[in-house]
Tab-separated table of N, CA, C and O in Angstrom:
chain	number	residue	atom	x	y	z
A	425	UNK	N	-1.054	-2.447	5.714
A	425	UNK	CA	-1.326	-2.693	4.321
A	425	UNK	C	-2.820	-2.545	4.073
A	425	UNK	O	-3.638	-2.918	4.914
A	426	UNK	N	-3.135	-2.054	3.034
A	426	UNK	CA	-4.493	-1.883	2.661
A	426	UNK	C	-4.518	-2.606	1.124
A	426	UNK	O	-3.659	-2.586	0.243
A	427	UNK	N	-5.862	-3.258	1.162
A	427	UNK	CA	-6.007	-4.171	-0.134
A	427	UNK	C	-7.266	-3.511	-0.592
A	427	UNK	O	-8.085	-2.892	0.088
A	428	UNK	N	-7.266	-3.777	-1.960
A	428	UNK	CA	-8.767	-3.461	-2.795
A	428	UNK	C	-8.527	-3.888	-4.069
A	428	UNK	O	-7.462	-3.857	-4.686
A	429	UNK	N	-9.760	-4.349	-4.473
A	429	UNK	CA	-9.754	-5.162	-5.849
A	429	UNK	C	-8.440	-5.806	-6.547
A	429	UNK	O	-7.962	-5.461	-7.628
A	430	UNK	N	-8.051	-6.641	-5.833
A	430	UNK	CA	-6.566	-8.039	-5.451
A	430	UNK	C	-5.337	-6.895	-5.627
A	430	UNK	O	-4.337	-7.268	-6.240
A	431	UNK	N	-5.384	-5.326	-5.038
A	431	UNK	CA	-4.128	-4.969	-5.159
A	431	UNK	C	-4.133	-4.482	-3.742
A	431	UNK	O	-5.016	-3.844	-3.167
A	432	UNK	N	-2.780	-4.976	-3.212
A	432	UNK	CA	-2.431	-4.755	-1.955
A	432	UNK	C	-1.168	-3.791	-1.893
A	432	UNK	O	-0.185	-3.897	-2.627
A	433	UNK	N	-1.389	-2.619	-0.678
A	433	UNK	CA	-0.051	-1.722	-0.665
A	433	UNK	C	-0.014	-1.072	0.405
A	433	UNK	O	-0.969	-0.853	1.150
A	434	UNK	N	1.224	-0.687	0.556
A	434	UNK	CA	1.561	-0.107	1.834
A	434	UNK	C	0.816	1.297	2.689
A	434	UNK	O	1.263	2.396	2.361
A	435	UNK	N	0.372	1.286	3.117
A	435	UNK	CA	-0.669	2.931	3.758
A	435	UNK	C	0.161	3.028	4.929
A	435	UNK	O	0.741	2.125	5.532
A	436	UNK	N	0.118	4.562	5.212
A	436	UNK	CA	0.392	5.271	6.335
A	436	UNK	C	-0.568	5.694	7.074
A	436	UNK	O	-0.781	6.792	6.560
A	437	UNK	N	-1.360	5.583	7.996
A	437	UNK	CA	-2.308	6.265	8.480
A	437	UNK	C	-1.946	6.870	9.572
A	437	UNK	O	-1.653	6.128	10.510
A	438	UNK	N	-1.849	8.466	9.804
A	438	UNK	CA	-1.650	9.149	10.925
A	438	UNK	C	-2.763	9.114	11.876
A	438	UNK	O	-3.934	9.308	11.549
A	439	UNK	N	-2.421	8.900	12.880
A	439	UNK	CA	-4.031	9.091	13.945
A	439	UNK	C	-3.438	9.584	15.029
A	439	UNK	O	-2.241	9.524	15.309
A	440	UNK	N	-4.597	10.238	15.837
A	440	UNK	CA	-4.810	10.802	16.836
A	440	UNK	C	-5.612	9.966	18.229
A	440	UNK	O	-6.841	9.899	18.194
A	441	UNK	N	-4.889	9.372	19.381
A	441	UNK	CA	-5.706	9.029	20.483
A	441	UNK	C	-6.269	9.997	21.668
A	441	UNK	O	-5.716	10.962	22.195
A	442	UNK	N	-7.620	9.393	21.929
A	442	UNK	CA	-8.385	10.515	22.506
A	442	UNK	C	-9.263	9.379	24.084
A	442	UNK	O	-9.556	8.184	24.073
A	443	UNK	N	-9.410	10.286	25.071
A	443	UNK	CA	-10.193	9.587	25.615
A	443	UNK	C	-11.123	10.597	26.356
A	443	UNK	O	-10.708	11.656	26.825
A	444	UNK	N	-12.683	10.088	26.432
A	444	UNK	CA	-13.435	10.786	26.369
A	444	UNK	C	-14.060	11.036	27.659
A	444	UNK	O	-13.765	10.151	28.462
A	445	UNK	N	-14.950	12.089	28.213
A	445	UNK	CA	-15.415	11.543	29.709
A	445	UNK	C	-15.388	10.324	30.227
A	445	UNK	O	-14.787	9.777	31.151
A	446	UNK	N	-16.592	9.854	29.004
A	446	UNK	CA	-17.131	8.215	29.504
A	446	UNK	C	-16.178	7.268	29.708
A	446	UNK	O	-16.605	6.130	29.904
A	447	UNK	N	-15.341	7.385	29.711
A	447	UNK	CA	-13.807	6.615	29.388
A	447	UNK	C	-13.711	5.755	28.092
A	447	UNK	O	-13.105	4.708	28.318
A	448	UNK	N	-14.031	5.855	27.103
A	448	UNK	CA	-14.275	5.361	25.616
A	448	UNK	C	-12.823	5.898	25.436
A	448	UNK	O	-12.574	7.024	25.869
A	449	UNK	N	-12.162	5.402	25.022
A	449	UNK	CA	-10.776	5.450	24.086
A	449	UNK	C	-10.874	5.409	22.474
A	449	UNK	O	-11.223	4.313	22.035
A	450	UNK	N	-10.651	6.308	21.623
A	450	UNK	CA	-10.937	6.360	20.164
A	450	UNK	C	-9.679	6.834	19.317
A	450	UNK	O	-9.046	7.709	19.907
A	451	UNK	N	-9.197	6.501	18.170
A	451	UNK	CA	-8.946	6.976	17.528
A	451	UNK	C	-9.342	7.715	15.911
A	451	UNK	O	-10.006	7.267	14.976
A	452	UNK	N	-8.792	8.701	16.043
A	452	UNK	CA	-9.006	9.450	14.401
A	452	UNK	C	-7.900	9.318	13.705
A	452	UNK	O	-6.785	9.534	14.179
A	453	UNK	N	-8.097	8.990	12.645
A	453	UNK	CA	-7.180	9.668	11.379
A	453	UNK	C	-7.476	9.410	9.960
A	453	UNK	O	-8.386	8.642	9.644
A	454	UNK	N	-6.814	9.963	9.170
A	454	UNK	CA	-7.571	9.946	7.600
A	454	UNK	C	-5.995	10.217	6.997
A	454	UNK	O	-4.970	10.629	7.540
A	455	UNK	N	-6.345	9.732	5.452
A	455	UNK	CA	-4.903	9.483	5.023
A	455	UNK	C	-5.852	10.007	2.976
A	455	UNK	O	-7.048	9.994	2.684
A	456	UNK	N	-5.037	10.248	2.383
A	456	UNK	CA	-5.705	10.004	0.958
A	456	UNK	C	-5.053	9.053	-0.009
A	456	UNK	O	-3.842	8.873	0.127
A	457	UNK	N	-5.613	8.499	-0.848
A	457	UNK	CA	-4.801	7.167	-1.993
A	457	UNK	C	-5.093	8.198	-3.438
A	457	UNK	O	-5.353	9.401	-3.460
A	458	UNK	N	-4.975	7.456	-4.317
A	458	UNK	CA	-4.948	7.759	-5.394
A	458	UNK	C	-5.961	6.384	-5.892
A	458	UNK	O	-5.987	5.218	-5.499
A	459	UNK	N	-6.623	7.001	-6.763
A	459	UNK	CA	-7.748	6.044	-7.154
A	459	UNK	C	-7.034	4.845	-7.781
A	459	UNK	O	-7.238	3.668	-7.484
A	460	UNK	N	-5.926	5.436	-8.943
A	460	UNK	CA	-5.522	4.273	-9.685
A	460	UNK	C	-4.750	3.114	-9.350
A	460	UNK	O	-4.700	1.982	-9.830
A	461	UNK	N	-4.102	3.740	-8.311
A	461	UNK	CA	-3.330	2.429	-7.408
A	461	UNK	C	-4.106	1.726	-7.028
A	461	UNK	O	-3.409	0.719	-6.907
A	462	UNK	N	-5.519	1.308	-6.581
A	462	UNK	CA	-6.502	0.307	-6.314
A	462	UNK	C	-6.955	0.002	-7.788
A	462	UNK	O	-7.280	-1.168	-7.991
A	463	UNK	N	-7.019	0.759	-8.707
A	463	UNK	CA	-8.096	0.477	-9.820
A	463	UNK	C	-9.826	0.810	-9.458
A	463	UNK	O	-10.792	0.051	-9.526
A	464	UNK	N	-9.753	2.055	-9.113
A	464	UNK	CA	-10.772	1.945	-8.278
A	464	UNK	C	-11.338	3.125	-9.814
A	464	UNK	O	-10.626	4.042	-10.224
A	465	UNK	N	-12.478	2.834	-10.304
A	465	UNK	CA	-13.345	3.291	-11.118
A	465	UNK	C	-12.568	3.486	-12.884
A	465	UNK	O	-12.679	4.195	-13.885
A	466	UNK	N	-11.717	2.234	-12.325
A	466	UNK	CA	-11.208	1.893	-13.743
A	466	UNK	C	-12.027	1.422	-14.756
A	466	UNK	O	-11.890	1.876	-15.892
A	467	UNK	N	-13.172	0.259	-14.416
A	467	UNK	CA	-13.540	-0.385	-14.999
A	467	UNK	C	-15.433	0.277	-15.207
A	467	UNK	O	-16.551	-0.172	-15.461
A	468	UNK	N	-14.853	1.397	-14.938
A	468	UNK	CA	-16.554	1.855	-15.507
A	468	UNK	C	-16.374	2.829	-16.479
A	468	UNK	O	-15.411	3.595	-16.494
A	469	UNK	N	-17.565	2.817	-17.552
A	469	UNK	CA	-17.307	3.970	-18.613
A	469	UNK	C	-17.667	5.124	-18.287
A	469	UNK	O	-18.838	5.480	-18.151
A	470	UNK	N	-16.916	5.644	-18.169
A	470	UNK	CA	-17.286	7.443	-17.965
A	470	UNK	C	-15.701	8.325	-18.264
A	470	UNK	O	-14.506	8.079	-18.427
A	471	UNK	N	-16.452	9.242	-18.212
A	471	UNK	CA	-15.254	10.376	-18.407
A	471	UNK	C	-14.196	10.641	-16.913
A	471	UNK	O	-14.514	11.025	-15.788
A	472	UNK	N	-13.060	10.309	-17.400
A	472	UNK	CA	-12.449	10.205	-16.685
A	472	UNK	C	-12.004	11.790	-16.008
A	472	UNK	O	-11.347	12.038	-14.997
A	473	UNK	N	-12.552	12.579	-16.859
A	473	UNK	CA	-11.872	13.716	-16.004
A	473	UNK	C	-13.059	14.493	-15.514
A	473	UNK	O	-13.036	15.703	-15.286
A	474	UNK	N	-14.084	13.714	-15.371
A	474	UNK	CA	-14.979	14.280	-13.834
A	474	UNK	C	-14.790	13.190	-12.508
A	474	UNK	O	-15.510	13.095	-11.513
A	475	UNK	N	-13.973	12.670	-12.744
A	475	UNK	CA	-13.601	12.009	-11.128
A	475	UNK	C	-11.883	12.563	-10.753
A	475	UNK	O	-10.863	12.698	-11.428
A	476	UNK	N	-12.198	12.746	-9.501
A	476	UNK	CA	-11.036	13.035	-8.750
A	476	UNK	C	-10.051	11.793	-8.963
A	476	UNK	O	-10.604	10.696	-8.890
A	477	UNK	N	-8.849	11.797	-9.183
A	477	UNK	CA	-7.888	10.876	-8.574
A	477	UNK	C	-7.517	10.775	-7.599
A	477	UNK	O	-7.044	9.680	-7.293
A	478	UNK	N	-7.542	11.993	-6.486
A	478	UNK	CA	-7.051	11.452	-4.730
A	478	UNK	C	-8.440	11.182	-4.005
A	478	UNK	O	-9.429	11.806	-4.389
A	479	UNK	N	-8.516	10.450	-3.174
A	479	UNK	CA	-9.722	9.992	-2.489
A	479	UNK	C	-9.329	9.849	-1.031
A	479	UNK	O	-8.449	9.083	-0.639
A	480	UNK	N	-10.065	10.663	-0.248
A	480	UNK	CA	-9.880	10.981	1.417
A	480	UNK	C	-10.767	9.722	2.011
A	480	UNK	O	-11.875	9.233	1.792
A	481	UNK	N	-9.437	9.432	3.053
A	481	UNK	CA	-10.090	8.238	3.805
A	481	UNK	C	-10.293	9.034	4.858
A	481	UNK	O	-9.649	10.075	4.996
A	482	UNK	N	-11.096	8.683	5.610
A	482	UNK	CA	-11.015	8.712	7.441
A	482	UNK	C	-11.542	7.811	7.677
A	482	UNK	O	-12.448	7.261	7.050
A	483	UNK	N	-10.762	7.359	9.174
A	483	UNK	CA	-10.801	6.149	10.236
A	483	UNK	C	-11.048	6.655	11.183
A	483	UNK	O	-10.460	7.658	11.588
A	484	UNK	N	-12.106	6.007	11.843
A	484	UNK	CA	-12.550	6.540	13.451
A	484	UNK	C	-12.957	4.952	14.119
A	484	UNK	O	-13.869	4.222	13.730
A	485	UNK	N	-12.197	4.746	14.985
A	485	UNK	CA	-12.498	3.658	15.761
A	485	UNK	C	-12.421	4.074	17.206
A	485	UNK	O	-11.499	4.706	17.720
A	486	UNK	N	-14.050	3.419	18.076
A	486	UNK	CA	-14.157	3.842	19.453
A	486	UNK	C	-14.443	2.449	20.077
A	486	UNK	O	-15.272	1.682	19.588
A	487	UNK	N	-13.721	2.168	21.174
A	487	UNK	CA	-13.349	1.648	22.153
A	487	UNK	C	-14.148	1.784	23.081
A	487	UNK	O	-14.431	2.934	23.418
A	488	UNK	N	-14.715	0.727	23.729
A	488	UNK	CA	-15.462	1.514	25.200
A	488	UNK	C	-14.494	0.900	26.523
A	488	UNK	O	-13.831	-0.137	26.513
A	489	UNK	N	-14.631	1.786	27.528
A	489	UNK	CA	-13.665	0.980	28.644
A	489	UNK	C	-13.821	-0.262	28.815
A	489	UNK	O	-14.852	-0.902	28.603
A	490	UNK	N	-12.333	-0.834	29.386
A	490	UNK	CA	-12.587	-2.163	29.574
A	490	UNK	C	-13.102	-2.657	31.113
A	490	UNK	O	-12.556	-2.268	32.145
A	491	UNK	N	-14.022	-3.399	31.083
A	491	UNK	CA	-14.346	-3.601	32.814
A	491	UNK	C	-13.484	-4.673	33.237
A	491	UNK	O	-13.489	-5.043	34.411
């Protein structure tokens, strides 16, 4: 679940595990939302049709080995 400005909803995030020489374990992945399902630049005045409605996430989380 992913939350933003008190609205909470279901996300899919596809990722990819990787491990690297150093032995660091990481994952990638990126997913896109739609702005309005958060309310995300609802509340500012501007023209609404110079902002995108889909918005690209990416997630990268690295791990270092465990000793």
């Amino acid at each position: 679940q992913l939350s933003m400005k008190g609205v909470t909803r279901d996300v899919v995030v596809p990722f990819a595990l990787k491990t690297d020489g150093a032995g660091n374990s990481g994952a990638d992945g990126k997913f896109t939302l739609n702005r309005h399902d958060f309310r995300l630049g609802d509340d500012r005045v501007a023209d609404a049709s110079t902002k995108d409605n889909e918005i690209a996430v990416r997630i990268k989380v690295v791990l270092p080995p465990v000793a």
